[in-house]
Short mmCIF file of C-alpha atoms in Angstrom, two decimals:
data_model
loop_
_atom_site.label_atom_id
_atom_site.label_comp_id
_atom_site.label_asym_id
_atom_site.label_seq_id
_atom_site.Cartn_x
_atom_site.Cartn_y
_atom_site.Cartn_z
CA VAL A 1 -0.16 0.14 -0.06
CA GLY A 2 1.20 3.58 -0.95
CA ASN A 3 4.70 1.69 -2.23
CA TYR A 4 2.59 3.26 -6.69
CA LYS A 5 4.23 6.71 -5.55
CA ARG A 6 7.39 6.00 -6.99
CA THR A 7 5.73 5.90 -9.85
CA VAL A 8 3.58 9.30 -9.48
CA LYS A 9 6.83 11.25 -9.31
CA ARG A 10 8.47 9.26 -12.04
CA ILE A 11 5.92 12.19 -13.88
CA ASP A 12 6.76 15.29 -12.44
CA ASP A 13 10.54 13.52 -13.12
CA GLY A 14 9.75 13.44 -16.45
CA HIS A 15 8.97 17.12 -16.34
CA ARG A 16 12.03 18.04 -15.10
CA LEU A 17 14.20 16.04 -17.79
CA CYS A 18 12.82 18.00 -20.84
CA ASN A 19 14.49 20.76 -18.65
CA ASP A 20 17.20 19.67 -17.58
CA LEU A 21 17.44 18.23 -21.60
CA MET A 22 16.28 21.85 -23.22
CA ASN A 23 20.02 23.32 -20.68
CA CYS A 24 22.00 21.00 -22.46
CA ILE A 25 21.20 21.67 -26.04
CA HIS A 26 21.12 25.24 -25.01
CA GLU A 27 24.49 24.87 -23.66
CA ARG A 28 26.10 23.17 -26.80
CA ALA A 29 24.67 25.63 -29.04
CA ARG A 30 26.52 28.67 -27.02
CA ILE A 31 29.27 26.67 -27.70
CA GLU A 32 29.17 25.64 -31.07
CA LYS A 33 27.79 30.06 -31.42
CA VAL A 34 30.94 31.04 -29.33
CA TYR A 35 33.14 28.58 -31.15
CA ALA A 36 32.02 30.00 -34.50
CA GLN A 37 32.68 33.79 -33.68
CA GLN A 38 36.63 32.75 -33.05
CA LEU A 39 37.14 30.98 -36.69
CA THR A 40 35.54 34.29 -38.25
CA GLU A 41 37.68 36.43 -35.46
CA TRP A 42 40.70 33.90 -36.17
CA ALA A 43 40.33 34.28 -39.71
CA LYS A 44 39.93 37.84 -40.57
CA ARG A 45 43.31 38.41 -38.51
CA TRP A 46 45.18 36.00 -40.10
CA LYS A 47 43.98 37.33 -44.00
CA GLN A 48 44.97 40.05 -43.02
CA LEU A 49 48.68 39.32 -41.45
CA VAL A 50 49.26 36.90 -44.77
CA GLU A 51 47.86 39.16 -47.12
CA LYS A 52 49.73 42.44 -45.63
CA GLY A 53 53.26 39.39 -45.34
CA PRO A 54 55.58 38.87 -47.69
CA GLN A 55 54.55 35.65 -48.74
CA TYR A 56 52.94 35.49 -52.25
CA GLY A 57 51.25 34.42 -55.57
CA THR A 58 49.63 30.63 -55.35
CA VAL A 59 51.31 29.25 -52.13
CA GLU A 60 49.51 32.49 -50.77
CA ARG A 61 46.57 31.65 -51.82
CA ALA A 62 47.10 28.21 -50.71
CA TRP A 63 47.20 29.35 -47.06
CA CYS A 64 44.44 31.38 -47.40
CA ALA A 65 42.41 28.93 -48.23
CA PHE A 66 42.87 27.73 -44.53
CA MET A 67 41.02 31.51 -43.74
CA SER A 68 38.12 31.08 -46.48
CA GLU A 69 37.60 27.21 -44.75
CA ALA A 70 37.24 28.35 -41.35
CA GLU A 71 34.76 31.13 -42.30
CA LYS A 72 32.30 28.49 -44.11
CA VAL A 73 33.01 26.18 -40.96
CA SER A 74 31.85 29.01 -39.43
CA GLU A 75 28.48 28.86 -41.36
CA LEU A 76 28.05 25.76 -40.94
CA HIS A 77 28.74 25.91 -36.79
CA LEU A 78 26.38 29.19 -37.04
CA GLU A 79 23.29 27.28 -38.54
CA VAL A 80 24.29 23.82 -35.98
CA LYS A 81 23.11 26.75 -33.15
CA GLY A 82 20.38 27.66 -34.96
CA SER A 83 19.17 24.36 -35.30
CA LEU A 84 19.92 23.31 -31.93
CA MET A 85 17.76 26.12 -30.52
CA ASN A 86 14.88 26.87 -32.91
CA GLU A 87 13.67 23.08 -33.71
CA ASP A 88 15.35 20.83 -30.66
CA PHE A 89 14.74 23.66 -28.05
CA GLU A 90 11.43 24.98 -29.45
CA LYS A 91 10.68 21.02 -29.81
CA ILE A 92 11.40 20.24 -26.18
CA LYS A 93 9.62 23.29 -24.89
CA ASN A 94 6.40 22.68 -27.13
CA TRP A 95 6.14 19.12 -25.94
CA GLN A 96 6.31 19.79 -22.53
CA LYS A 97 3.76 22.29 -22.35
CA GLU A 98 1.75 20.46 -24.16
CA ALA A 99 2.20 16.52 -22.17
CA PHE A 100 1.94 18.61 -18.62
CA HIS A 101 -0.33 21.03 -17.37
CA LYS A 102 0.39 23.22 -14.32
CA GLN A 103 -3.04 23.74 -11.55
CA MET A 104 -4.04 26.45 -9.59
CA MET A 105 -2.57 25.11 -6.48
CA GLY A 106 1.00 23.59 -7.79
CA GLY A 107 2.05 20.11 -9.23
CA PHE A 108 0.40 18.55 -12.78
CA LYS A 109 -2.62 17.41 -13.08
CA GLU A 110 -0.92 13.71 -14.78
CA THR A 111 0.67 13.54 -11.08
CA LYS A 112 -3.08 13.96 -9.63
CA GLU A 113 -5.09 12.05 -11.43
CA ALA A 114 -2.28 8.94 -11.42
CA GLU A 115 -2.08 9.19 -7.93
CA ASP A 116 -6.05 9.51 -7.55
CA GLY A 117 -6.21 6.29 -9.56
CA PHE A 118 -3.91 4.70 -7.93
CA ARG A 119 -5.50 5.80 -4.36
CA LYS A 120 -9.14 4.78 -5.34
CA ALA A 121 -8.18 0.86 -7.06
CA GLN A 122 -6.11 0.64 -3.79
CA LYS A 123 -8.85 1.28 -1.66
CA PRO A 124 -11.14 -2.14 -1.50
CA TRP A 125 -8.30 -4.23 -0.85
CA ALA A 126 -6.35 -1.56 1.63
CA LYS A 127 -9.50 -1.93 3.67
CA LYS A 128 -9.86 -5.63 3.20
CA LEU A 129 -5.93 -5.24 4.24
CA LYS A 130 -6.70 -3.81 7.54
CA GLU A 131 -9.45 -5.76 8.52
CA VAL A 132 -6.92 -8.85 8.49
CA GLU A 133 -4.29 -6.67 10.78
CA ALA A 134 -6.94 -6.46 13.48
CA ALA A 135 -8.36 -9.95 13.15
CA LYS A 136 -4.81 -10.98 13.24
CA LYS A 137 -3.68 -8.54 16.16
CA ALA A 138 -6.96 -10.24 17.89
CA TYR A 139 -6.52 -13.83 17.63
CA HIS A 140 -2.14 -13.08 18.13
CA ALA A 141 -4.09 -11.59 21.73
CA ALA A 142 -6.31 -14.63 22.01
CA CYS A 143 -3.77 -16.84 21.49
CA LYS A 144 -1.68 -14.91 24.09
CA GLU A 145 -4.26 -14.60 26.93
CA GLU A 146 -4.42 -18.70 26.53
CA LYS A 147 -0.77 -19.31 26.75
CA LEU A 148 -1.18 -16.76 30.65
CA ALA A 149 -4.46 -18.72 31.43
CA ILE A 150 -2.49 -22.15 31.72
CA SER A 151 0.66 -21.13 33.02
CA ARG A 152 -1.36 -19.80 36.01
CA GLU A 153 -3.80 -23.06 36.61
CA THR A 154 -0.28 -25.11 35.98
CA ASN A 155 0.55 -22.77 38.33
CA SER A 156 -2.34 -23.48 40.50
CA LYS A 157 -2.41 -26.59 41.32
CA ALA A 158 1.55 -26.57 42.47
CA ASP A 159 0.12 -23.47 44.98
CA PRO A 160 -1.54 -25.18 48.48
CA ALA A 161 -2.60 -22.47 49.33
CA LEU A 162 -5.47 -21.44 46.53
CA ASN A 163 -8.47 -23.23 47.87
CA PRO A 164 -10.90 -25.21 45.54
CA GLU A 165 -12.93 -22.07 44.26
CA GLN A 166 -10.23 -20.22 42.98
CA LEU A 167 -9.23 -23.17 41.09
CA LYS A 168 -11.92 -24.02 39.51
CA LYS A 169 -11.76 -19.53 37.99
CA LEU A 170 -8.48 -20.74 36.81
CA GLN A 171 -9.74 -23.17 34.91
CA ASP A 172 -12.91 -21.40 33.91
CA LYS A 173 -10.16 -19.01 32.42
CA VAL A 174 -8.65 -21.58 30.93
CA GLU A 175 -11.41 -22.58 28.84
CA LYS A 176 -12.98 -19.32 27.63
CA SER A 177 -9.14 -18.67 26.46
CA LYS A 178 -9.03 -21.45 24.36
CA GLN A 179 -13.12 -20.18 23.12
CA ASP A 180 -11.06 -17.19 22.11
CA VAL A 181 -8.57 -18.27 20.05
CA LEU A 182 -10.46 -20.50 18.06
CA LYS A 183 -13.44 -16.88 17.40
CA THR A 184 -10.76 -14.75 16.24
CA LYS A 185 -8.93 -17.55 14.00
CA GLU A 186 -11.47 -18.18 12.81
CA LYS A 187 -12.57 -14.61 12.34
CA TYR A 188 -8.17 -14.32 11.05
CA GLU A 189 -8.67 -16.88 8.48
CA LYS A 190 -11.92 -15.12 7.19
CA SER A 191 -10.70 -12.21 6.32
CA LEU A 192 -7.43 -13.55 5.04
CA LYS A 193 -10.19 -15.43 2.50
CA GLU A 194 -11.68 -12.37 1.45
CA LEU A 195 -8.38 -10.04 1.63
CA ASP A 196 -7.89 -13.14 -1.51
CA ASN A 197 -10.50 -13.04 -3.04
CA ALA A 198 -10.63 -9.06 -3.82
CA THR A 199 -6.81 -9.49 -4.76
CA PRO A 200 -7.12 -9.91 -8.83
CA GLN A 201 -9.33 -7.71 -8.32
CA TYR A 202 -7.55 -5.09 -7.01
CA MET A 203 -4.75 -6.10 -9.17
CA GLU A 204 -6.16 -5.37 -12.27
CA ASN A 205 -7.20 -2.00 -10.76
CA MET A 206 -3.80 -0.89 -10.03
CA GLU A 207 -2.33 -3.16 -13.32
CA GLN A 208 -4.67 -0.57 -15.15
CA VAL A 209 -3.90 2.55 -13.97
CA PHE A 210 -0.37 1.81 -13.85
CA GLU A 211 -0.34 1.36 -17.41
CA GLN A 212 -2.03 4.08 -18.54
CA CYS A 213 1.59 5.67 -16.52
CA GLN A 214 3.65 3.80 -18.72
CA GLN A 215 1.97 5.19 -21.53
CA PHE A 216 2.55 8.15 -20.74
CA GLU A 217 6.20 7.76 -19.50
CA GLU A 218 6.50 5.84 -23.01
CA LYS A 219 5.79 9.08 -24.57
CA ARG A 220 8.21 10.78 -22.90
CA LEU A 221 11.12 8.23 -23.10
CA ARG A 222 10.00 7.71 -27.75
CA PHE A 223 10.17 11.89 -27.42
CA PHE A 224 13.65 11.59 -26.00
CA ARG A 225 14.53 9.93 -28.04
CA GLU A 226 13.77 11.26 -31.43
CA VAL A 227 14.40 14.62 -29.78
CA LEU A 228 18.01 12.78 -29.92
CA LEU A 229 17.85 11.52 -33.32
CA GLU A 230 17.55 15.14 -34.45
CA VAL A 231 19.96 17.19 -32.73
CA GLN A 232 22.28 13.74 -33.68
CA LYS A 233 21.51 14.90 -37.55
CA HIS A 234 22.36 18.80 -37.05
CA LEU A 235 25.49 17.88 -34.73
CA ASP A 236 27.15 15.33 -37.49
CA LEU A 237 28.91 17.66 -39.98
CA SER A 238 30.70 15.12 -41.89
CA ASN A 239 27.16 13.96 -43.73
CA VAL A 240 26.37 17.56 -44.99
CA ALA A 241 27.50 17.96 -48.21
CA SER A 242 28.56 21.67 -47.90
CA TYR A 243 31.34 19.99 -45.12
CA LYS A 244 33.11 17.87 -47.20
CA ASN A 245 33.14 20.21 -50.08
CA ILE A 246 34.85 22.57 -47.85
CA TYR A 247 37.91 20.45 -47.08
CA ARG A 248 37.65 19.24 -50.80
CA GLU A 249 37.62 22.49 -52.05
CA LEU A 250 40.76 23.23 -49.37
CA GLU A 251 42.96 20.34 -50.66
CA GLN A 252 42.30 22.06 -53.85
CA ASN A 253 43.67 25.27 -53.35
CA ILE A 254 46.64 23.16 -51.69
CA LYS A 255 47.85 21.60 -54.57
CA THR A 256 47.28 24.20 -56.93
CA ALA A 257 50.51 25.40 -55.08
CA ASP A 258 52.61 25.64 -58.18
CA ALA A 259 56.26 26.62 -56.96
CA VAL A 260 57.85 27.25 -60.64
CA GLU A 261 54.92 30.00 -60.91
CA ASP A 262 55.35 31.97 -57.62
CA LEU A 263 59.09 31.36 -58.83
CA ARG A 264 58.39 32.52 -62.25
CA TRP A 265 55.64 35.65 -61.47
CA PHE A 266 58.44 36.93 -58.64
CA ARG A 267 60.88 36.94 -61.67
CA ALA A 268 58.23 39.54 -63.81
CA ASN A 269 57.45 41.80 -61.05
CA GLN A 270 60.28 41.79 -58.36
CA GLY A 271 63.42 40.44 -60.14
CA PRO A 272 64.86 41.32 -63.52
CA GLY A 273 61.52 40.67 -66.09
CA MET A 274 59.88 43.68 -63.79
CA SER A 275 59.96 47.37 -65.76
CA MET A 276 62.90 49.37 -65.67
CA ASN A 277 63.17 53.56 -64.92
CA TRP A 278 66.47 53.72 -65.79
CA PRO A 279 68.25 57.06 -65.05
CA GLN A 280 67.64 60.13 -67.84
CA PHE A 281 68.55 63.55 -67.91
CA GLU A 282 66.25 65.92 -65.81
CA GLU A 283 66.33 69.83 -65.76
CA TRP A 284 66.15 71.52 -63.32
CA SER A 285 63.14 73.37 -60.95
CA ALA A 286 62.26 75.13 -58.61
CA ASP A 287 59.87 72.19 -57.49
CA LEU A 288 63.20 70.35 -55.75
CA ASN A 289 63.46 73.12 -53.81
CA ARG A 290 60.64 72.85 -51.67
CA THR A 291 60.11 71.09 -47.76
CA LEU A 292 60.89 67.10 -48.45
CA SER A 293 60.34 64.78 -46.51
CA ARG A 294 62.55 61.82 -44.68
CA ARG A 295 61.51 59.32 -47.18
CA GLU A 296 61.49 62.24 -50.38
CA LYS A 297 65.00 63.57 -49.71
CA LYS A 298 66.36 60.15 -50.31
CA LYS A 299 64.41 60.38 -53.79
CA ALA A 300 66.02 63.76 -54.48
CA SER A 301 70.14 64.04 -53.07
CA ASP A 302 70.20 67.89 -54.14
CA GLY A 303 67.88 70.83 -53.62
CA VAL A 304 67.58 69.85 -49.54
CA THR A 305 66.13 72.70 -47.63
CA LEU A 306 66.95 71.85 -43.31
CA THR A 307 63.48 72.29 -41.29
CA GLY A 308 62.75 72.55 -38.19
CA ILE A 309 65.09 75.00 -37.13
CA ASN A 310 65.37 76.59 -34.22
CA GLN A 311 68.81 78.34 -33.00
CA THR A 312 69.56 79.44 -29.67
CA GLY A 313 72.11 81.74 -28.52
CA ASP A 314 74.60 82.65 -30.95
CA GLN A 315 75.12 79.10 -32.23
CA VAL A 316 75.48 79.13 -35.98
CA SER A 317 74.58 76.11 -38.01
CA GLN A 318 78.04 74.42 -39.00
CA PRO A 319 77.90 71.04 -40.75
CA ASN A 320 79.71 67.61 -38.87
CA LYS A 321 83.37 67.70 -40.29
CA HIS A 322 84.07 63.83 -38.92
CA SER A 323 81.03 62.38 -40.45
CA SER A 324 81.75 59.72 -43.42
CA SER A 325 79.92 58.02 -46.26
CA VAL A 326 78.83 55.60 -44.72
CA SER A 327 75.81 54.33 -45.92
CA VAL A 328 72.90 53.45 -43.41
CA GLN A 329 69.93 51.43 -44.13
CA SER A 330 66.47 52.34 -43.37
CA ASN A 331 65.22 49.00 -42.26
CA THR A 332 68.31 48.55 -39.34
CA VAL A 333 65.43 50.24 -37.16
CA GLN A 334 63.50 46.77 -37.67
CA SER A 335 66.09 44.99 -36.70
CA VAL A 336 65.95 46.26 -33.05
CA GLN A 337 62.19 45.27 -32.50
CA SER A 338 62.31 41.64 -31.16
CA SER A 339 60.12 39.41 -33.34
CA TYR A 340 57.89 37.22 -32.48
CA ASN A 341 57.27 33.21 -31.54
CA PRO A 342 55.00 32.04 -32.61
CA PHE A 343 54.60 29.26 -29.97
CA GLU A 344 55.30 31.71 -27.10
CA ASP A 345 51.62 31.49 -26.07
CA GLU A 346 52.69 27.71 -24.41
CA GLU A 347 55.45 28.92 -22.19
CA ASP A 348 55.46 30.10 -18.98
CA THR A 349 55.44 33.83 -19.59
CA GLY A 350 53.02 35.00 -16.65
CA SER A 351 51.06 36.57 -19.55
CA THR A 352 48.31 35.79 -20.87
CA VAL A 353 46.86 35.00 -24.39
CA SER A 354 45.00 38.63 -25.07
CA GLU A 355 47.94 40.32 -23.92
CA LYS A 356 50.24 39.62 -26.62
CA GLU A 357 47.36 39.42 -29.52
CA ASP A 358 48.46 42.68 -30.48
CA ASN A 359 51.91 42.15 -30.95
CA LYS A 360 51.14 39.07 -32.98
CA ILE A 361 49.53 41.91 -35.89
CA LYS A 362 52.36 44.21 -35.63
CA ASN A 363 55.21 41.55 -35.11
CA VAL A 364 54.55 38.05 -37.43
CA SER A 365 56.03 38.60 -40.25
CA SER A 366 59.19 40.82 -40.34
CA TYR A 367 57.94 42.82 -43.11
CA GLU A 368 55.55 43.31 -45.49
CA LYS A 369 55.11 42.84 -49.31
CA ASN A 370 54.59 46.34 -50.38
CA GLN A 371 57.36 47.69 -47.79
CA SER A 372 59.90 50.16 -49.63
CA TYR A 373 63.12 49.51 -50.03
CA PRO A 374 65.54 52.04 -49.31
CA THR A 375 67.47 53.38 -52.91
CA ASP A 376 70.73 53.91 -51.56
CA TRP A 377 74.04 52.38 -52.53
CA SER A 378 77.75 52.47 -52.45
CA ASP A 379 80.35 51.06 -53.96
CA GLU A 380 82.81 52.26 -50.75
CA GLU A 381 85.08 49.31 -49.67
CA SER A 382 84.10 48.11 -46.07
CA ASN A 383 87.54 48.95 -45.04
CA ASN A 384 88.93 51.87 -46.51
CA PRO A 385 92.17 52.81 -45.56
CA PHE A 386 91.41 56.49 -44.35
CA SER A 387 89.09 54.88 -41.60
CA SER A 388 91.21 51.75 -40.47
CA THR A 389 94.39 50.47 -39.53
CA ASP A 390 96.96 50.61 -42.42
CA ALA A 391 98.58 47.76 -43.99
CA ASN A 392 101.97 48.25 -41.70
CA GLY A 393 99.81 48.23 -38.23
CA ASP A 394 100.02 52.54 -37.88
CA THR A 395 96.84 54.48 -37.08
CA ASN A 396 95.57 56.62 -39.33
CA PRO A 397 96.69 59.70 -38.32
CA PHE A 398 94.39 62.06 -39.84
CA ASP A 399 91.91 59.89 -38.08
CA GLU A 400 92.89 61.58 -34.22
CA ASP A 401 90.14 63.43 -33.83
CA THR A 402 87.83 60.41 -34.32
CA PRO A 403 86.96 57.84 -31.28
CA PRO A 404 87.93 54.87 -31.82
CA ALA A 405 84.62 53.29 -31.60
CA MET A 406 81.97 54.04 -32.91
CA GLU A 407 80.13 55.10 -30.77
CA VAL A 408 79.68 59.47 -29.90
CA ARG A 409 78.01 61.52 -27.74
CA VAL A 410 76.87 64.69 -29.20
CA ARG A 411 74.87 67.79 -28.08
CA ALA A 412 72.13 69.28 -30.49
CA LEU A 413 72.04 72.42 -31.68
CA TYR A 414 68.38 73.45 -32.30
CA ASP A 415 65.59 71.29 -31.47
CA TYR A 416 64.64 68.71 -33.43
CA GLU A 417 60.83 67.19 -33.73
CA GLY A 418 60.98 64.03 -35.98
CA GLN A 419 59.48 63.55 -38.79
CA GLU A 420 58.74 59.81 -39.17
CA GLN A 421 58.28 57.09 -36.82
CA ASP A 422 61.58 55.76 -36.98
CA GLU A 423 62.79 58.91 -36.34
CA LEU A 424 64.12 61.02 -32.93
CA SER A 425 62.86 64.31 -31.57
CA PHE A 426 64.97 66.47 -29.05
CA LYS A 427 65.57 69.94 -28.16
CA ALA A 428 68.70 72.70 -28.76
CA GLY A 429 71.55 71.62 -25.32
CA ASP A 430 69.97 67.55 -25.06
CA GLU A 431 72.55 65.50 -25.19
CA LEU A 432 72.48 61.43 -27.07
CA THR A 433 74.61 58.64 -28.13
CA LYS A 434 75.20 58.39 -32.28
CA MET A 435 75.44 54.89 -32.87
CA GLU A 436 76.92 55.54 -36.84
CA ASN A 437 78.12 57.74 -39.00
CA GLU A 438 76.43 60.17 -41.71
CA ASP A 439 74.86 59.09 -44.55
CA GLU A 440 74.78 60.17 -48.25
CA GLN A 441 71.21 62.14 -47.35
CA GLY A 442 72.73 63.15 -44.18
CA TRP A 443 70.29 61.69 -41.51
CA CYS A 444 72.57 59.72 -38.71
CA LYS A 445 71.66 57.17 -35.99
CA GLY A 446 70.94 57.74 -32.56
CA ARG A 447 70.32 56.76 -29.19
CA LEU A 448 68.50 59.22 -26.36
CA ASP A 449 69.07 58.24 -22.77
CA ASN A 450 66.03 57.17 -22.30
CA GLY A 451 66.82 54.28 -24.61
CA GLN A 452 64.64 54.88 -27.86
CA VAL A 453 67.17 54.21 -31.20
CA GLY A 454 65.93 56.39 -34.23
CA LEU A 455 67.72 58.48 -37.26
CA TYR A 456 67.96 62.59 -36.77
CA PRO A 457 69.98 64.70 -39.11
CA ALA A 458 73.45 64.83 -38.71
CA ASN A 459 74.24 68.35 -38.85
CA TYR A 460 71.67 69.88 -36.39
CA VAL A 461 74.27 68.32 -33.72
CA GLU A 462 78.16 69.32 -32.67
CA PRO A 463 80.08 65.88 -30.95
CA ILE A 464 81.16 67.22 -27.47
CA GLN A 465 84.52 67.63 -27.47
#
């Protein structure tokens, strides 16, 4: 009696399991969305890096094919997210709403109906069972009383103090208790027989209600199986034709990479096959005397006008007499920048991946494919006999004023504001270290006391005596 509550509780559990399944699908949909967004961001960032980087030709297209693959896979995972939420999630939600009906006083209508059905089917049998328990209790009490009366009678026979009248009372008690035992036993057996007779009907009624609960649970179990199969179809991209085509197309793009074709293209566009701009006679023009930036100065070697000169006191502009014609490549500044290690994130450096995102974008490649290169050149040999030790091992007497080391301390004569990112800015009177001598365009490489390295006009400074 009352054990049907386990079956009734299963109805409440079914409602809660619908919520659990919806939460499970919702979390997976959120994961699919985040993964799709990360794929898109990854593809966008690396596509820009590869397009700006030094890679060219068919291999560049093969590399970019991975970014195209990520974008397409991202779209598929967004479709998976949409299917999970718009189809599977909503289907469970609607089925739950149709299968379970809430009551005003709490609980579900289906739960109350099942409980009432079990209670109604069990009530007649439970009533008879209660009668059996009462009859059993009365029979056992009579047996106990009989045993006690017989024990008293036996003890009284051995007691000479008892008169015959008392002894007769005890014997009557024993006789009465035996009759009570027979009566209660008969009643007990009769109630048991009635209970046995009612049991088949009880079993039939209870089983009928139980089957109704089984049918209700069967609907839920079959529905869950159906939904899980649909979720599996939505998650299984291996059976999606477009998913297979993505990797088929990726493989084709990689296989189309042709080293011979790329080298032929590079020869035609960046090598001997490129269009030449041979020097031709050019008339002097007043336009050459305009203000030039440092990059423009490198293109025109005459007609240079210095800008940003602020004289202090009686100082006047004097050319640096100790400068030599050692050419300085513009990419020497870039060599100061540390190169990016793509595997650095895996090391325990104490910094997070997000802190290195900017460095990845800036320093992934050593240079860009559209980078301009300096056109200055020099046919002088590096071992200039007038600036180094002569053949006999003696020092050059003309270089007595020049320190043997490359670095020289200099003082700014004028204020200068850097026009380019790789130029230094300083005020008149500031001291800095000259690291490389003046090039053909009149620029030196130096280092400020704060550690900043860059270029500056050679005639804006003088050596510190």
